[in-house]
Amino acid sequence: MQLGWIGTGVMGAAIVKNLMAAGHTLTVYNRTKSKTDALVAQGATWAATPAAVAAASDVVFTMVGFPKDVEQVYFGEQGIFSQLAAGKTVIDMTTSQPKLAVKIAAYAQKHGIQALDAPVSGGDIGAKNATLTVMVGGDEAAYTAMLPLFQAVGHKVNYFGAAGTGQHAKMANQIMIAGTMTGLTEMLLYTEAAGLDPEKVLATLSSGGADNWSMENYVPRILKADYTPGFFARHFLKDLRIALTEADAMGLDLVATAQAKRLYEVMVDVKGLGDQGTQGLINSYR
């Protein structure tokens, strides 16, 4: 299958490698061309614009940073929809606004194109190992047709319903992660203050009721002072802002999530650490 991929960041590049390993031909685009060099060396084809990716592809994936980037990639002058023919499919794997997923799907349907919103969870490790969790919204027939592609990059794929529901599911995921990230950060600070061996504490908690994915994957990085991004803190802050906007629209007051957002605002907006991974939250406390 001729696939297009727009956005070859930390996770995007790893997913492209897995799709190529599954036997697909990839055309790739990234605003910073050098971030596609390794993929091109492995057999992918570079395209100069999102429109050029669309012209060469049966299915176009997108995984970019922010909703404004999604909007530009799809609806811009050199965007996907300027060249994508009827009968093709677009899949946005960016964590973005549910209402934008609905807008993309509405335009696609009007022009005979299939559209799915399919954000993922699992970070850089999940992307590298093809063990992502994929949350999909959009036309069910399109989902069924694209399922083999999702299964090539993830170990758990769930379909939630109409356009935007995949994004809503990802918001639920991010709300949960907000709690685990603040919890593991404060757990480590407490451990240090009490003079405990953090490695021993991690081993103990990982075998009991406190166990969670964030702790198992990020605490070892923190103990090595490794704050490289498996997932950028600035992107996580974006996600929390979207989640709280959606919650507000539904009449929900998510107090703990709002506090997590404020903590990440200190990290990203005040301390300028947005290019660290989400585990860098501990540096705001220190």
PDB file of N, CA and C in Angstrom, residues 59-101:
ATOM      1  N   VAL A  59      -3.192   6.346   1.468  1.00  0.00           N
ATOM      2  CA  VAL A  59      -3.546   6.666   2.843  1.00  0.00           C
ATOM      3  C   VAL A  59      -2.511   7.650   3.368  1.00  0.00           C
ATOM      4  N   VAL A  60      -2.978   8.753   3.967  1.00  0.00           N
ATOM      5  CA  VAL A  60      -2.066   9.749   4.518  1.00  0.00           C
ATOM      6  C   VAL A  60      -2.254   9.829   6.033  1.00  0.00           C
ATOM      7  N   PHE A  61      -1.179   9.588   6.769  1.00  0.00           N
ATOM      8  CA  PHE A  61      -1.150   9.745   8.214  1.00  0.00           C
ATOM      9  C   PHE A  61      -0.569  11.106   8.574  1.00  0.00           C
ATOM     10  N   THR A  62      -1.057  11.678   9.649  1.00  0.00           N
ATOM     11  CA  THR A  62      -0.467  12.902  10.179  1.00  0.00           C
ATOM     12  C   THR A  62      -0.212  12.727  11.672  1.00  0.00           C
ATOM     13  N   MET A  63       0.934  13.230  12.120  1.00  0.00           N
ATOM     14  CA  MET A  63       1.258  13.262  13.544  1.00  0.00           C
ATOM     15  C   MET A  63       2.147  14.484  13.766  1.00  0.00           C
ATOM     16  N   VAL A  64       1.489  15.605  14.023  1.00  0.00           N
ATOM     17  CA  VAL A  64       2.189  16.873  14.170  1.00  0.00           C
ATOM     18  C   VAL A  64       1.993  17.386  15.598  1.00  0.00           C
ATOM     19  N   GLY A  65       2.399  18.639  15.858  1.00  0.00           N
ATOM     20  CA  GLY A  65       2.454  19.083  17.237  1.00  0.00           C
ATOM     21  C   GLY A  65       1.162  19.570  17.863  1.00  0.00           C
ATOM     22  N   PHE A  66       0.545  20.559  17.232  1.00  0.00           N
ATOM     23  CA  PHE A  66      -0.563  21.276  17.845  1.00  0.00           C
ATOM     24  C   PHE A  66      -1.750  21.345  16.886  1.00  0.00           C
ATOM     25  N   PRO A  67      -2.953  21.619  17.395  1.00  0.00           N
ATOM     26  CA  PRO A  67      -4.118  21.733  16.510  1.00  0.00           C
ATOM     27  C   PRO A  67      -3.916  22.713  15.357  1.00  0.00           C
ATOM     28  N   LYS A  68      -3.220  23.824  15.600  1.00  0.00           N
ATOM     29  CA  LYS A  68      -2.976  24.787  14.513  1.00  0.00           C
ATOM     30  C   LYS A  68      -2.146  24.148  13.401  1.00  0.00           C
ATOM     31  N   ASP A  69      -1.242  23.231  13.777  1.00  0.00           N
ATOM     32  CA  ASP A  69      -0.438  22.523  12.776  1.00  0.00           C
ATOM     33  C   ASP A  69      -1.297  21.533  11.991  1.00  0.00           C
ATOM     34  N   VAL A  70      -2.204  20.868  12.681  1.00  0.00           N
ATOM     35  CA  VAL A  70      -3.130  19.958  12.009  1.00  0.00           C
ATOM     36  C   VAL A  70      -3.961  20.723  10.989  1.00  0.00           C
ATOM     37  N   GLU A  71      -4.504  21.850  11.417  1.00  0.00           N
ATOM     38  CA  GLU A  71      -5.337  22.687  10.535  1.00  0.00           C
ATOM     39  C   GLU A  71      -4.565  23.073   9.275  1.00  0.00           C
ATOM     40  N   GLN A  72      -3.316  23.492   9.445  1.00  0.00           N
ATOM     41  CA  GLN A  72      -2.511  23.918   8.309  1.00  0.00           C
ATOM     42  C   GLN A  72      -2.178  22.759   7.384  1.00  0.00           C
ATOM     43  N   VAL A  73      -1.849  21.622   7.969  1.00  0.00           N
ATOM     44  CA  VAL A  73      -1.461  20.457   7.178  1.00  0.00           C
ATOM     45  C   VAL A  73      -2.615  19.950   6.317  1.00  0.00           C
ATOM     46  N   TYR A  74      -3.840  20.060   6.818  1.00  0.00           N
ATOM     47  CA  TYR A  74      -4.995  19.579   6.061  1.00  0.00           C
ATOM     48  C   TYR A  74      -5.584  20.646   5.141  1.00  0.00           C
ATOM     49  N   PHE A  75      -5.738  21.867   5.656  1.00  0.00           N
ATOM     50  CA  PHE A  75      -6.508  22.880   4.929  1.00  0.00           C
ATOM     51  C   PHE A  75      -5.661  23.995   4.326  1.00  0.00           C
ATOM     52  N   GLY A  76      -4.352  23.986   4.538  1.00  0.00           N
ATOM     53  CA  GLY A  76      -3.488  25.028   4.001  1.00  0.00           C
ATOM     54  C   GLY A  76      -3.382  24.976   2.486  1.00  0.00           C
ATOM     55  N   GLU A  77      -2.774  26.021   1.940  1.00  0.00           N
ATOM     56  CA  GLU A  77      -2.643  26.134   0.480  1.00  0.00           C
ATOM     57  C   GLU A  77      -1.909  24.940  -0.116  1.00  0.00           C
ATOM     58  N   GLN A  78      -0.915  24.430   0.594  1.00  0.00           N
ATOM     59  CA  GLN A  78      -0.183  23.232   0.164  1.00  0.00           C
ATOM     60  C   GLN A  78      -0.529  22.042   1.063  1.00  0.00           C
ATOM     61  N   GLY A  79      -1.776  22.045   1.560  1.00  0.00           N
ATOM     62  CA  GLY A  79      -2.207  21.016   2.479  1.00  0.00           C
ATOM     63  C   GLY A  79      -2.692  19.751   1.788  1.00  0.00           C
ATOM     64  N   ILE A  80      -2.999  18.773   2.587  1.00  0.00           N
ATOM     65  CA  ILE A  80      -3.421  17.457   2.092  1.00  0.00           C
ATOM     66  C   ILE A  80      -4.645  17.553   1.198  1.00  0.00           C
ATOM     67  N   PHE A  81      -5.645  18.292   1.637  1.00  0.00           N
ATOM     68  CA  PHE A  81      -6.907  18.333   0.902  1.00  0.00           C
ATOM     69  C   PHE A  81      -6.804  19.055  -0.438  1.00  0.00           C
ATOM     70  N   SER A  82      -5.708  19.759  -0.675  1.00  0.00           N
ATOM     71  CA  SER A  82      -5.548  20.421  -1.977  1.00  0.00           C
ATOM     72  C   SER A  82      -5.211  19.425  -3.082  1.00  0.00           C
ATOM     73  N   GLN A  83      -4.762  18.221  -2.696  1.00  0.00           N
ATOM     74  CA  GLN A  83      -4.335  17.243  -3.705  1.00  0.00           C
ATOM     75  C   GLN A  83      -4.924  15.842  -3.521  1.00  0.00           C
ATOM     76  N   LEU A  84      -5.550  15.570  -2.394  1.00  0.00           N
ATOM     77  CA  LEU A  84      -6.012  14.209  -2.134  1.00  0.00           C
ATOM     78  C   LEU A  84      -7.261  13.887  -2.946  1.00  0.00           C
ATOM     79  N   ALA A  85      -7.217  12.780  -3.657  1.00  0.00           N
ATOM     80  CA  ALA A  85      -8.323  12.406  -4.534  1.00  0.00           C
ATOM     81  C   ALA A  85      -9.404  11.650  -3.769  1.00  0.00           C
ATOM     82  N   ALA A  86     -10.605  11.664  -4.311  1.00  0.00           N
ATOM     83  CA  ALA A  86     -11.703  10.881  -3.736  1.00  0.00           C
ATOM     84  C   ALA A  86     -11.306   9.414  -3.676  1.00  0.00           C
ATOM     85  N   GLY A  87     -11.807   8.726  -2.661  1.00  0.00           N
ATOM     86  CA  GLY A  87     -11.502   7.327  -2.483  1.00  0.00           C
ATOM     87  C   GLY A  87     -10.287   7.062  -1.605  1.00  0.00           C
ATOM     88  N   LYS A  88      -9.548   8.111  -1.275  1.00  0.00           N
ATOM     89  CA  LYS A  88      -8.373   7.968  -0.412  1.00  0.00           C
ATOM     90  C   LYS A  88      -8.779   8.122   1.057  1.00  0.00           C
ATOM     91  N   THR A  89      -7.806   7.927   1.952  1.00  0.00           N
ATOM     92  CA  THR A  89      -8.071   7.963   3.390  1.00  0.00           C
ATOM     93  C   THR A  89      -7.046   8.827   4.102  1.00  0.00           C
ATOM     94  N   VAL A  90      -7.500   9.605   5.088  1.00  0.00           N
ATOM     95  CA  VAL A  90      -6.590  10.350   5.956  1.00  0.00           C
ATOM     96  C   VAL A  90      -6.781   9.872   7.392  1.00  0.00           C
ATOM     97  N   ILE A  91      -5.672   9.791   8.109  1.00  0.00           N
ATOM     98  CA  ILE A  91      -5.687   9.333   9.499  1.00  0.00           C
ATOM     99  C   ILE A  91      -4.846  10.290  10.322  1.00  0.00           C
ATOM    100  N   ASP A  92      -5.492  11.061  11.196  1.00  0.00           N
ATOM    101  CA  ASP A  92      -4.742  11.985  12.050  1.00  0.00           C
ATOM    102  C   ASP A  92      -4.434  11.307  13.377  1.00  0.00           C
ATOM    103  N   MET A  93      -3.146  11.089  13.624  1.00  0.00           N
ATOM    104  CA  MET A  93      -2.704  10.463  14.867  1.00  0.00           C
ATOM    105  C   MET A  93      -2.183  11.487  15.877  1.00  0.00           C
ATOM    106  N   THR A  94      -2.280  12.757  15.524  1.00  0.00           N
ATOM    107  CA  THR A  94      -1.965  13.822  16.473  1.00  0.00           C
ATOM    108  C   THR A  94      -2.977  13.796  17.610  1.00  0.00           C
ATOM    109  N   THR A  95      -2.539  14.091  18.817  1.00  0.00           N
ATOM    110  CA  THR A  95      -3.501  14.336  19.886  1.00  0.00           C
ATOM    111  C   THR A  95      -3.987  15.766  19.710  1.00  0.00           C
ATOM    112  N   SER A  96      -5.257  15.926  19.371  1.00  0.00           N
ATOM    113  CA  SER A  96      -5.774  17.220  18.955  1.00  0.00           C
ATOM    114  C   SER A  96      -7.192  17.416  19.479  1.00  0.00           C
ATOM    115  N   GLN A  97      -7.836  18.473  19.019  1.00  0.00           N
ATOM    116  CA  GLN A  97      -9.180  18.811  19.479  1.00  0.00           C
ATOM    117  C   GLN A  97     -10.230  17.922  18.816  1.00  0.00           C
ATOM    118  N   PRO A  98     -11.159  17.376  19.583  1.00  0.00           N
ATOM    119  CA  PRO A  98     -12.240  16.589  18.984  1.00  0.00           C
ATOM    120  C   PRO A  98     -13.001  17.365  17.907  1.00  0.00           C
ATOM    121  N   LYS A  99     -13.223  18.648  18.133  1.00  0.00           N
ATOM    122  CA  LYS A  99     -13.977  19.441  17.150  1.00  0.00           C
ATOM    123  C   LYS A  99     -13.221  19.577  15.835  1.00  0.00           C
ATOM    124  N   LEU A 100     -11.898  19.566  15.879  1.00  0.00           N
ATOM    125  CA  LEU A 100     -11.110  19.626  14.644  1.00  0.00           C
ATOM    126  C   LEU A 100     -11.205  18.299  13.901  1.00  0.00           C
ATOM    127  N   ALA A 101     -11.239  17.203  14.633  1.00  0.00           N
ATOM    128  CA  ALA A 101     -11.437  15.891  13.995  1.00  0.00           C
ATOM    129  C   ALA A 101     -12.779  15.845  13.279  1.00  0.00           C
TER     130      ALA A 101
END
